[in-house]
Amino acid sequence: MAITAFVKITRPINCLMGGLTSIIGVMITRQFYIPSYYQLTFFVVLILSYLTYMFIAAAGNVVNDIYDIEIDKINRPDRPIPSGVVSLRHAKIYSIVLWAIGIILSFLTVPISPAGFWCPIIAVFFSVIGFVYAAKGKIMGVFGNFMVAISFSFGYIYGGVITGALNQLASSLVIIIFFLSSFFMLQSREIIKGMEDVEGDKIRQVETIAMVYGYKIAALSAAICGVFAIIFFSLIWVLSFVNIWFIPFLILGDSAVSLSIIILLSGVESSDKQHRASLFAKIGALFGLVGFLIGSI
């Protein structure tokens, strides 16, 4: 069993990138609630929040591969489990270990967080969402898309919980706007991905918007979500939640998402345009994540 296979099965890039959302959640709310003792442990809190997200996300990704084994045997035979490099039994044990580490890390945050035991409670809640999606979410269509968007964006909420900032209305508004911007962006991209995967989803009977209502409704839904993402992303600057270094990422992110919407609506049944729309949505999401991080420093 190659160590690299156990790393690959967690989708490390996604975990590393997603973990930044928890750091951003802490950074953007630190001004609202930082008890004197908390300042001494600020770096520790950042690391614990990041690692908690990373391990819980990694566990969810392993569970995802466990449930996708039959599909991956056809579509992705090079993945660790279908290729036989990682056995199903070892994958199950591995997912439990990763999840346990993530939850333990959330408990370690309790003594140095004003939120107390809310940290592990939130961590467990989002773990359940991630696991349910891996087991059943993919065939749930729209509901499954919502679970993906929520799972990736939960770091913003977790970071706000750690600082205790969600106890205050002003800081709660900050977190909600960051969360909604990320949520709608990811939701838009998930709908577009559903348009790209219609043929494969017919076999699996996945009830995506494109499958149930057709390409035009799916494209319109993705476009509406993209518009909401742009609105909330722009509000972050308008309401002065971030510093001036956020501006370039605001322009680039909004431009990328706008291009995604324009391309998508100009040819809803074109697989090439669907692919390009998905790519620009992904680029917009990346600019958004980096912008959040730079803007919150």
PDB file of N, CA, C and O in Angstrom, residues 167-240:
ATOM      1  N   ASN A 167     -22.073  35.240  18.465  1.00  0.00           N
ATOM      2  CA  ASN A 167     -22.932  35.681  19.560  1.00  0.00           C
ATOM      3  C   ASN A 167     -23.380  37.128  19.368  1.00  0.00           C
ATOM      4  O   ASN A 167     -24.226  37.630  20.097  1.00  0.00           O
ATOM      5  N   GLN A 168     -22.773  37.811  18.401  1.00  0.00           N
ATOM      6  CA  GLN A 168     -23.077  39.220  18.175  1.00  0.00           C
ATOM      7  C   GLN A 168     -23.663  39.415  16.780  1.00  0.00           C
ATOM      8  O   GLN A 168     -23.220  38.789  15.810  1.00  0.00           O
ATOM      9  N   LEU A 169     -24.648  40.289  16.693  1.00  0.00           N
ATOM     10  CA  LEU A 169     -25.366  40.489  15.440  1.00  0.00           C
ATOM     11  C   LEU A 169     -24.468  40.988  14.313  1.00  0.00           C
ATOM     12  O   LEU A 169     -24.518  40.483  13.197  1.00  0.00           O
ATOM     13  N   ALA A 170     -23.626  41.982  14.610  1.00  0.00           N
ATOM     14  CA  ALA A 170     -22.776  42.578  13.566  1.00  0.00           C
ATOM     15  C   ALA A 170     -21.835  41.558  12.962  1.00  0.00           C
ATOM     16  O   ALA A 170     -21.702  41.454  11.741  1.00  0.00           O
ATOM     17  N   SER A 171     -21.157  40.779  13.814  1.00  0.00           N
ATOM     18  CA  SER A 171     -20.210  39.788  13.311  1.00  0.00           C
ATOM     19  C   SER A 171     -20.920  38.619  12.641  1.00  0.00           C
ATOM     20  O   SER A 171     -20.401  38.009  11.719  1.00  0.00           O
ATOM     21  N   SER A 172     -22.145  38.318  13.110  1.00  0.00           N
ATOM     22  CA  SER A 172     -22.922  37.265  12.465  1.00  0.00           C
ATOM     23  C   SER A 172     -23.245  37.650  11.034  1.00  0.00           C
ATOM     24  O   SER A 172     -23.215  36.815  10.127  1.00  0.00           O
ATOM     25  N   LEU A 173     -23.541  38.931  10.811  1.00  0.00           N
ATOM     26  CA  LEU A 173     -23.844  39.420   9.463  1.00  0.00           C
ATOM     27  C   LEU A 173     -22.645  39.237   8.548  1.00  0.00           C
ATOM     28  O   LEU A 173     -22.788  38.846   7.389  1.00  0.00           O
ATOM     29  N   VAL A 174     -21.447  39.515   9.060  1.00  0.00           N
ATOM     30  CA  VAL A 174     -20.226  39.336   8.275  1.00  0.00           C
ATOM     31  C   VAL A 174     -20.103  37.893   7.815  1.00  0.00           C
ATOM     32  O   VAL A 174     -19.903  37.606   6.629  1.00  0.00           O
ATOM     33  N   ILE A 175     -20.221  36.970   8.747  1.00  0.00           N
ATOM     34  CA  ILE A 175     -20.077  35.551   8.445  1.00  0.00           C
ATOM     35  C   ILE A 175     -21.140  35.091   7.453  1.00  0.00           C
ATOM     36  O   ILE A 175     -20.861  34.357   6.503  1.00  0.00           O
ATOM     37  N   ILE A 176     -22.370  35.526   7.653  1.00  0.00           N
ATOM     38  CA  ILE A 176     -23.469  35.116   6.776  1.00  0.00           C
ATOM     39  C   ILE A 176     -23.216  35.564   5.336  1.00  0.00           C
ATOM     40  O   ILE A 176     -23.444  34.810   4.388  1.00  0.00           O
ATOM     41  N   ILE A 177     -22.740  36.793   5.156  1.00  0.00           N
ATOM     42  CA  ILE A 177     -22.490  37.305   3.801  1.00  0.00           C
ATOM     43  C   ILE A 177     -21.345  36.543   3.139  1.00  0.00           C
ATOM     44  O   ILE A 177     -21.423  36.187   1.955  1.00  0.00           O
ATOM     45  N   PHE A 178     -20.273  36.270   3.877  1.00  0.00           N
ATOM     46  CA  PHE A 178     -19.172  35.471   3.339  1.00  0.00           C
ATOM     47  C   PHE A 178     -19.684  34.080   2.958  1.00  0.00           C
ATOM     48  O   PHE A 178     -19.373  33.559   1.885  1.00  0.00           O
ATOM     49  N   PHE A 179     -20.472  33.492   3.849  1.00  0.00           N
ATOM     50  CA  PHE A 179     -21.003  32.151   3.616  1.00  0.00           C
ATOM     51  C   PHE A 179     -21.894  32.125   2.378  1.00  0.00           C
ATOM     52  O   PHE A 179     -21.774  31.242   1.524  1.00  0.00           O
ATOM     53  N   LEU A 180     -22.805  33.095   2.253  1.00  0.00           N
ATOM     54  CA  LEU A 180     -23.738  33.122   1.126  1.00  0.00           C
ATOM     55  C   LEU A 180     -23.029  33.348  -0.204  1.00  0.00           C
ATOM     56  O   LEU A 180     -23.406  32.770  -1.223  1.00  0.00           O
ATOM     57  N   SER A 181     -21.994  34.186  -0.195  1.00  0.00           N
ATOM     58  CA  SER A 181     -21.220  34.407  -1.420  1.00  0.00           C
ATOM     59  C   SER A 181     -20.599  33.097  -1.897  1.00  0.00           C
ATOM     60  O   SER A 181     -20.696  32.737  -3.079  1.00  0.00           O
ATOM     61  N   SER A 182     -19.986  32.366  -0.980  1.00  0.00           N
ATOM     62  CA  SER A 182     -19.374  31.090  -1.317  1.00  0.00           C
ATOM     63  C   SER A 182     -20.434  30.058  -1.697  1.00  0.00           C
ATOM     64  O   SER A 182     -20.282  29.321  -2.674  1.00  0.00           O
ATOM     65  N   PHE A 183     -21.522  30.024  -0.930  1.00  0.00           N
ATOM     66  CA  PHE A 183     -22.578  29.042  -1.165  1.00  0.00           C
ATOM     67  C   PHE A 183     -23.175  29.175  -2.567  1.00  0.00           C
ATOM     68  O   PHE A 183     -23.299  28.198  -3.306  1.00  0.00           O
ATOM     69  N   PHE A 184     -23.558  30.389  -2.953  1.00  0.00           N
ATOM     70  CA  PHE A 184     -24.185  30.590  -4.258  1.00  0.00           C
ATOM     71  C   PHE A 184     -23.206  30.329  -5.402  1.00  0.00           C
ATOM     72  O   PHE A 184     -23.605  29.832  -6.465  1.00  0.00           O
ATOM     73  N   MET A 185     -21.933  30.663  -5.180  1.00  0.00           N
ATOM     74  CA  MET A 185     -20.929  30.399  -6.209  1.00  0.00           C
ATOM     75  C   MET A 185     -20.796  28.895  -6.452  1.00  0.00           C
ATOM     76  O   MET A 185     -20.782  28.424  -7.594  1.00  0.00           O
ATOM     77  N   LEU A 186     -20.691  28.146  -5.383  1.00  0.00           N
ATOM     78  CA  LEU A 186     -20.545  26.693  -5.501  1.00  0.00           C
ATOM     79  C   LEU A 186     -21.825  26.052  -6.030  1.00  0.00           C
ATOM     80  O   LEU A 186     -21.774  25.089  -6.796  1.00  0.00           O
ATOM     81  N   GLN A 187     -22.955  26.603  -5.616  1.00  0.00           N
ATOM     82  CA  GLN A 187     -24.230  26.076  -6.098  1.00  0.00           C
ATOM     83  C   GLN A 187     -24.355  26.261  -7.604  1.00  0.00           C
ATOM     84  O   GLN A 187     -24.809  25.364  -8.320  1.00  0.00           O
ATOM     85  N   SER A 188     -23.939  27.428  -8.101  1.00  0.00           N
ATOM     86  CA  SER A 188     -23.964  27.692  -9.540  1.00  0.00           C
ATOM     87  C   SER A 188     -23.113  26.678 -10.282  1.00  0.00           C
ATOM     88  O   SER A 188     -23.542  26.106 -11.295  1.00  0.00           O
ATOM     89  N   ARG A 189     -21.918  26.447  -9.775  1.00  0.00           N
ATOM     90  CA  ARG A 189     -21.006  25.515 -10.456  1.00  0.00           C
ATOM     91  C   ARG A 189     -21.535  24.075 -10.399  1.00  0.00           C
ATOM     92  O   ARG A 189     -21.389  23.322 -11.365  1.00  0.00           O
ATOM     93  N   GLU A 190     -22.138  23.693  -9.299  1.00  0.00           N
ATOM     94  CA  GLU A 190     -22.691  22.347  -9.191  1.00  0.00           C
ATOM     95  C   GLU A 190     -23.820  22.136 -10.199  1.00  0.00           C
ATOM     96  O   GLU A 190     -23.952  21.057 -10.778  1.00  0.00           O
ATOM     97  N   ILE A 191     -24.638  23.161 -10.417  1.00  0.00           N
ATOM     98  CA  ILE A 191     -25.722  23.050 -11.399  1.00  0.00           C
ATOM     99  C   ILE A 191     -25.144  22.896 -12.805  1.00  0.00           C
ATOM    100  O   ILE A 191     -25.628  22.092 -13.607  1.00  0.00           O
ATOM    101  N   ILE A 192     -24.094  23.670 -13.089  1.00  0.00           N
ATOM    102  CA  ILE A 192     -23.437  23.569 -14.394  1.00  0.00           C
ATOM    103  C   ILE A 192     -22.836  22.178 -14.579  1.00  0.00           C
ATOM    104  O   ILE A 192     -22.944  21.567 -15.655  1.00  0.00           O
ATOM    105  N   LYS A 193     -22.218  21.657 -13.534  1.00  0.00           N
ATOM    106  CA  LYS A 193     -21.644  20.307 -13.601  1.00  0.00           C
ATOM    107  C   LYS A 193     -22.730  19.276 -13.876  1.00  0.00           C
ATOM    108  O   LYS A 193     -22.514  18.285 -14.573  1.00  0.00           O
ATOM    109  N   GLY A 194     -23.920  19.519 -13.316  1.00  0.00           N
ATOM    110  CA  GLY A 194     -25.048  18.633 -13.580  1.00  0.00           C
ATOM    111  C   GLY A 194     -25.447  18.654 -15.043  1.00  0.00           C
ATOM    112  O   GLY A 194     -25.856  17.637 -15.603  1.00  0.00           O
ATOM    113  N   MET A 195     -25.302  19.821 -15.685  1.00  0.00           N
ATOM    114  CA  MET A 195     -25.583  19.933 -17.121  1.00  0.00           C
ATOM    115  C   MET A 195     -24.550  19.152 -17.924  1.00  0.00           C
ATOM    116  O   MET A 195     -24.883  18.497 -18.922  1.00  0.00           O
ATOM    117  N   GLU A 196     -23.299  19.204 -17.471  1.00  0.00           N
ATOM    118  CA  GLU A 196     -22.226  18.495 -18.175  1.00  0.00           C
ATOM    119  C   GLU A 196     -22.370  16.978 -18.058  1.00  0.00           C
ATOM    120  O   GLU A 196     -21.955  16.233 -18.952  1.00  0.00           O
ATOM    121  N   ASP A 197     -22.944  16.523 -16.953  1.00  0.00           N
ATOM    122  CA  ASP A 197     -22.971  15.089 -16.648  1.00  0.00           C
ATOM    123  C   ASP A 197     -24.313  14.420 -16.938  1.00  0.00           C
ATOM    124  O   ASP A 197     -24.593  13.338 -16.415  1.00  0.00           O
ATOM    125  N   VAL A 198     -25.145  15.050 -17.748  1.00  0.00           N
ATOM    126  CA  VAL A 198     -26.488  14.527 -18.001  1.00  0.00           C
ATOM    127  C   VAL A 198     -26.471  13.083 -18.491  1.00  0.00           C
ATOM    128  O   VAL A 198     -27.243  12.242 -18.007  1.00  0.00           O
ATOM    129  N   GLU A 199     -25.609  12.774 -19.438  1.00  0.00           N
ATOM    130  CA  GLU A 199     -25.580  11.418 -20.004  1.00  0.00           C
ATOM    131  C   GLU A 199     -25.252  10.368 -18.953  1.00  0.00           C
ATOM    132  O   GLU A 199     -25.896   9.318 -18.874  1.00  0.00           O
ATOM    133  N   GLY A 200     -24.226  10.663 -18.161  1.00  0.00           N
ATOM    134  CA  GLY A 200     -23.869   9.722 -17.100  1.00  0.00           C
ATOM    135  C   GLY A 200     -24.927   9.644 -16.022  1.00  0.00           C
ATOM    136  O   GLY A 200     -25.200   8.574 -15.465  1.00  0.00           O
ATOM    137  N   ASP A 201     -25.572  10.780 -15.720  1.00  0.00           N
ATOM    138  CA  ASP A 201     -26.595  10.814 -14.671  1.00  0.00           C
ATOM    139  C   ASP A 201     -27.859  10.073 -15.076  1.00  0.00           C
ATOM    140  O   ASP A 201     -28.642   9.647 -14.224  1.00  0.00           O
ATOM    141  N   LYS A 202     -28.088   9.912 -16.390  1.00  0.00           N
ATOM    142  CA  LYS A 202     -29.236   9.132 -16.844  1.00  0.00           C
ATOM    143  C   LYS A 202     -29.116   7.689 -16.383  1.00  0.00           C
ATOM    144  O   LYS A 202     -30.103   7.061 -15.992  1.00  0.00           O
ATOM    145  N   ILE A 203     -27.888   7.182 -16.432  1.00  0.00           N
ATOM    146  CA  ILE A 203     -27.646   5.799 -16.010  1.00  0.00           C
ATOM    147  C   ILE A 203     -27.846   5.653 -14.510  1.00  0.00           C
ATOM    148  O   ILE A 203     -28.430   4.682 -14.033  1.00  0.00           O
ATOM    149  N   ARG A 204     -27.396   6.664 -13.768  1.00  0.00           N
ATOM    150  CA  ARG A 204     -27.464   6.601 -12.303  1.00  0.00           C
ATOM    151  C   ARG A 204     -28.773   7.160 -11.767  1.00  0.00           C
ATOM    152  O   ARG A 204     -29.027   7.109 -10.571  1.00  0.00           O
ATOM    153  N   GLN A 205     -29.609   7.729 -12.652  1.00  0.00           N
ATOM    154  CA  GLN A 205     -30.898   8.312 -12.274  1.00  0.00           C
ATOM    155  C   GLN A 205     -30.738   9.413 -11.227  1.00  0.00           C
ATOM    156  O   GLN A 205     -31.464   9.478 -10.240  1.00  0.00           O
ATOM    157  N   VAL A 206     -29.761  10.297 -11.465  1.00  0.00           N
ATOM    158  CA  VAL A 206     -29.528  11.431 -10.579  1.00  0.00           C
ATOM    159  C   VAL A 206     -30.470  12.564 -10.972  1.00  0.00           C
ATOM    160  O   VAL A 206     -30.497  12.981 -12.132  1.00  0.00           O
ATOM    161  N   GLU A 207     -31.245  13.062 -10.029  1.00  0.00           N
ATOM    162  CA  GLU A 207     -32.266  14.054 -10.331  1.00  0.00           C
ATOM    163  C   GLU A 207     -31.717  15.485 -10.233  1.00  0.00           C
ATOM    164  O   GLU A 207     -32.119  16.276  -9.377  1.00  0.00           O
ATOM    165  N   THR A 208     -30.797  15.831 -11.125  1.00  0.00           N
ATOM    166  CA  THR A 208     -30.289  17.197 -11.176  1.00  0.00           C
ATOM    167  C   THR A 208     -31.327  18.091 -11.859  1.00  0.00           C
ATOM    168  O   THR A 208     -32.277  17.598 -12.466  1.00  0.00           O
ATOM    169  N   ILE A 209     -31.135  19.393 -11.779  1.00  0.00           N
ATOM    170  CA  ILE A 209     -32.056  20.324 -12.429  1.00  0.00           C
ATOM    171  C   ILE A 209     -32.071  20.074 -13.936  1.00  0.00           C
ATOM    172  O   ILE A 209     -33.131  20.084 -14.583  1.00  0.00           O
ATOM    173  N   ALA A 210     -30.884  19.835 -14.506  1.00  0.00           N
ATOM    174  CA  ALA A 210     -30.786  19.584 -15.941  1.00  0.00           C
ATOM    175  C   ALA A 210     -31.536  18.313 -16.334  1.00  0.00           C
ATOM    176  O   ALA A 210     -32.181  18.257 -17.393  1.00  0.00           O
ATOM    177  N   MET A 211     -31.467  17.300 -15.489  1.00  0.00           N
ATOM    178  CA  MET A 211     -32.138  16.033 -15.773  1.00  0.00           C
ATOM    179  C   MET A 211     -33.649  16.161 -15.669  1.00  0.00           C
ATOM    180  O   MET A 211     -34.398  15.644 -16.500  1.00  0.00           O
ATOM    181  N   VAL A 212     -34.111  16.858 -14.635  1.00  0.00           N
ATOM    182  CA  VAL A 212     -35.546  16.937 -14.360  1.00  0.00           C
ATOM    183  C   VAL A 212     -36.243  18.013 -15.185  1.00  0.00           C
ATOM    184  O   VAL A 212     -37.338  17.791 -15.723  1.00  0.00           O
ATOM    185  N   TYR A 213     -35.613  19.176 -15.317  1.00  0.00           N
ATOM    186  CA  TYR A 213     -36.285  20.316 -15.943  1.00  0.00           C
ATOM    187  C   TYR A 213     -35.671  20.747 -17.275  1.00  0.00           C
ATOM    188  O   TYR A 213     -36.216  21.618 -17.961  1.00  0.00           O
ATOM    189  N   GLY A 214     -34.538  20.163 -17.640  1.00  0.00           N
ATOM    190  CA  GLY A 214     -33.924  20.487 -18.914  1.00  0.00           C
ATOM    191  C   GLY A 214     -32.808  21.512 -18.807  1.00  0.00           C
ATOM    192  O   GLY A 214     -32.611  22.149 -17.762  1.00  0.00           O
ATOM    193  N   TYR A 215     -32.085  21.688 -19.907  1.00  0.00           N
ATOM    194  CA  TYR A 215     -30.909  22.550 -19.930  1.00  0.00           C
ATOM    195  C   TYR A 215     -31.252  24.022 -19.686  1.00  0.00           C
ATOM    196  O   TYR A 215     -30.524  24.732 -18.987  1.00  0.00           O
ATOM    197  N   LYS A 216     -32.344  24.512 -20.249  1.00  0.00           N
ATOM    198  CA  LYS A 216     -32.647  25.940 -20.161  1.00  0.00           C
ATOM    199  C   LYS A 216     -32.923  26.362 -18.726  1.00  0.00           C
ATOM    200  O   LYS A 216     -32.422  27.391 -18.252  1.00  0.00           O
ATOM    201  N   ILE A 217     -33.722  25.574 -18.028  1.00  0.00           N
ATOM    202  CA  ILE A 217     -34.021  25.891 -16.622  1.00  0.00           C
ATOM    203  C   ILE A 217     -32.764  25.766 -15.778  1.00  0.00           C
ATOM    204  O   ILE A 217     -32.519  26.573 -14.863  1.00  0.00           O
ATOM    205  N   ALA A 218     -31.940  24.752 -16.076  1.00  0.00           N
ATOM    206  CA  ALA A 218     -30.700  24.560 -15.335  1.00  0.00           C
ATOM    207  C   ALA A 218     -29.758  25.743 -15.541  1.00  0.00           C
ATOM    208  O   ALA A 218     -29.156  26.263 -14.592  1.00  0.00           O
ATOM    209  N   ALA A 219     -29.631  26.185 -16.795  1.00  0.00           N
ATOM    210  CA  ALA A 219     -28.763  27.320 -17.111  1.00  0.00           C
ATOM    211  C   ALA A 219     -29.250  28.585 -16.412  1.00  0.00           C
ATOM    212  O   ALA A 219     -28.457  29.361 -15.865  1.00  0.00           O
ATOM    213  N   LEU A 220     -30.571  28.793 -16.422  1.00  0.00           N
ATOM    214  CA  LEU A 220     -31.149  29.966 -15.766  1.00  0.00           C
ATOM    215  C   LEU A 220     -30.913  29.910 -14.254  1.00  0.00           C
ATOM    216  O   LEU A 220     -30.574  30.921 -13.628  1.00  0.00           O
ATOM    217  N   SER A 221     -31.072  28.731 -13.677  1.00  0.00           N
ATOM    218  CA  SER A 221     -30.848  28.555 -12.235  1.00  0.00           C
ATOM    219  C   SER A 221     -29.398  28.829 -11.868  1.00  0.00           C
ATOM    220  O   SER A 221     -29.110  29.502 -10.870  1.00  0.00           O
ATOM    221  N   ALA A 222     -28.469  28.300 -12.692  1.00  0.00           N
ATOM    222  CA  ALA A 222     -27.044  28.526 -12.449  1.00  0.00           C
ATOM    223  C   ALA A 222     -26.708  30.006 -12.568  1.00  0.00           C
ATOM    224  O   ALA A 222     -25.918  30.551 -11.789  1.00  0.00           O
ATOM    225  N   ALA A 223     -27.316  30.662 -13.551  1.00  0.00           N
ATOM    226  CA  ALA A 223     -27.082  32.095 -13.768  1.00  0.00           C
ATOM    227  C   ALA A 223     -27.584  32.914 -12.581  1.00  0.00           C
ATOM    228  O   ALA A 223     -26.908  33.843 -12.120  1.00  0.00           O
ATOM    229  N   ILE A 224     -28.771  32.576 -12.077  1.00  0.00           N
ATOM    230  CA  ILE A 224     -29.334  33.293 -10.924  1.00  0.00           C
ATOM    231  C   ILE A 224     -28.443  33.129  -9.706  1.00  0.00           C
ATOM    232  O   ILE A 224     -28.163  34.095  -8.981  1.00  0.00           O
ATOM    233  N   CYS A 225     -27.966  31.896  -9.480  1.00  0.00           N
ATOM    234  CA  CYS A 225     -27.052  31.652  -8.351  1.00  0.00           C
ATOM    235  C   CYS A 225     -25.761  32.449  -8.542  1.00  0.00           C
ATOM    236  O   CYS A 225     -25.202  32.989  -7.574  1.00  0.00           O
ATOM    237  N   GLY A 226     -25.275  32.508  -9.789  1.00  0.00           N
ATOM    238  CA  GLY A 226     -24.072  33.282 -10.076  1.00  0.00           C
ATOM    239  C   GLY A 226     -24.261  34.762  -9.788  1.00  0.00           C
ATOM    240  O   GLY A 226     -23.371  35.425  -9.244  1.00  0.00           O
ATOM    241  N   VAL A 227     -25.430  35.289 -10.132  1.00  0.00           N
ATOM    242  CA  VAL A 227     -25.736  36.708  -9.869  1.00  0.00           C
ATOM    243  C   VAL A 227     -25.755  36.973  -8.363  1.00  0.00           C
ATOM    244  O   VAL A 227     -25.202  37.972  -7.892  1.00  0.00           O
ATOM    245  N   PHE A 228     -26.387  36.075  -7.604  1.00  0.00           N
ATOM    246  CA  PHE A 228     -26.409  36.232  -6.145  1.00  0.00           C
ATOM    247  C   PHE A 228     -24.994  36.158  -5.567  1.00  0.00           C
ATOM    248  O   PHE A 228     -24.657  36.884  -4.611  1.00  0.00           O
ATOM    249  N   ALA A 229     -24.156  35.280  -6.140  1.00  0.00           N
ATOM    250  CA  ALA A 229     -22.766  35.173  -5.686  1.00  0.00           C
ATOM    251  C   ALA A 229     -22.045  36.497  -5.899  1.00  0.00           C
ATOM    252  O   ALA A 229     -21.301  36.968  -5.021  1.00  0.00           O
ATOM    253  N   ILE A 230     -22.244  37.109  -7.059  1.00  0.00           N
ATOM    254  CA  ILE A 230     -21.625  38.401  -7.363  1.00  0.00           C
ATOM    255  C   ILE A 230     -22.123  39.481  -6.400  1.00  0.00           C
ATOM    256  O   ILE A 230     -21.335  40.286  -5.888  1.00  0.00           O
ATOM    257  N   ILE A 231     -23.423  39.484  -6.126  1.00  0.00           N
ATOM    258  CA  ILE A 231     -24.008  40.484  -5.230  1.00  0.00           C
ATOM    259  C   ILE A 231     -23.404  40.388  -3.829  1.00  0.00           C
ATOM    260  O   ILE A 231     -22.955  41.392  -3.252  1.00  0.00           O
ATOM    261  N   PHE A 232     -23.381  39.186  -3.272  1.00  0.00           N
ATOM    262  CA  PHE A 232     -22.860  39.015  -1.914  1.00  0.00           C
ATOM    263  C   PHE A 232     -21.349  39.236  -1.861  1.00  0.00           C
ATOM    264  O   PHE A 232     -20.832  39.784  -0.882  1.00  0.00           O
ATOM    265  N   PHE A 233     -20.663  38.821  -2.928  1.00  0.00           N
ATOM    266  CA  PHE A 233     -19.214  39.038  -2.997  1.00  0.00           C
ATOM    267  C   PHE A 233     -18.906  40.536  -3.010  1.00  0.00           C
ATOM    268  O   PHE A 233     -17.989  40.997  -2.342  1.00  0.00           O
ATOM    269  N   SER A 234     -19.694  41.295  -3.757  1.00  0.00           N
ATOM    270  CA  SER A 234     -19.499  42.740  -3.838  1.00  0.00           C
ATOM    271  C   SER A 234     -19.885  43.437  -2.536  1.00  0.00           C
ATOM    272  O   SER A 234     -19.266  44.432  -2.139  1.00  0.00           O
ATOM    273  N   LEU A 235     -20.910  42.914  -1.859  1.00  0.00           N
ATOM    274  CA  LEU A 235     -21.341  43.491  -0.583  1.00  0.00           C
ATOM    275  C   LEU A 235     -20.233  43.454   0.462  1.00  0.00           C
ATOM    276  O   LEU A 235     -20.155  44.331   1.334  1.00  0.00           O
ATOM    277  N   ILE A 236     -19.389  42.443   0.361  1.00  0.00           N
ATOM    278  CA  ILE A 236     -18.287  42.314   1.314  1.00  0.00           C
ATOM    279  C   ILE A 236     -17.403  43.553   1.274  1.00  0.00           C
ATOM    280  O   ILE A 236     -16.921  44.030   2.310  1.00  0.00           O
ATOM    281  N   TRP A 237     -17.199  44.095   0.058  1.00  0.00           N
ATOM    282  CA  TRP A 237     -16.400  45.324  -0.079  1.00  0.00           C
ATOM    283  C   TRP A 237     -17.228  46.567   0.259  1.00  0.00           C
ATOM    284  O   TRP A 237     -16.780  47.450   0.976  1.00  0.00           O
ATOM    285  N   VAL A 238     -18.463  46.591  -0.226  1.00  0.00           N
ATOM    286  CA  VAL A 238     -19.331  47.750   0.000  1.00  0.00           C
ATOM    287  C   VAL A 238     -19.518  48.010   1.499  1.00  0.00           C
ATOM    288  O   VAL A 238     -19.532  49.164   1.953  1.00  0.00           O
ATOM    289  N   LEU A 239     -19.650  46.951   2.278  1.00  0.00           N
ATOM    290  CA  LEU A 239     -19.868  47.076   3.720  1.00  0.00           C
ATOM    291  C   LEU A 239     -18.569  47.169   4.514  1.00  0.00           C
ATOM    292  O   LEU A 239     -18.576  47.120   5.742  1.00  0.00           O
ATOM    293  N   SER A 240     -17.434  47.255   3.791  1.00  0.00           N
ATOM    294  CA  SER A 240     -16.107  47.469   4.413  1.00  0.00           C
ATOM    295  C   SER A 240     -15.713  46.354   5.379  1.00  0.00           C
ATOM    296  O   SER A 240     -15.156  46.613   6.454  1.00  0.00           O
TER     297      SER A 240
END
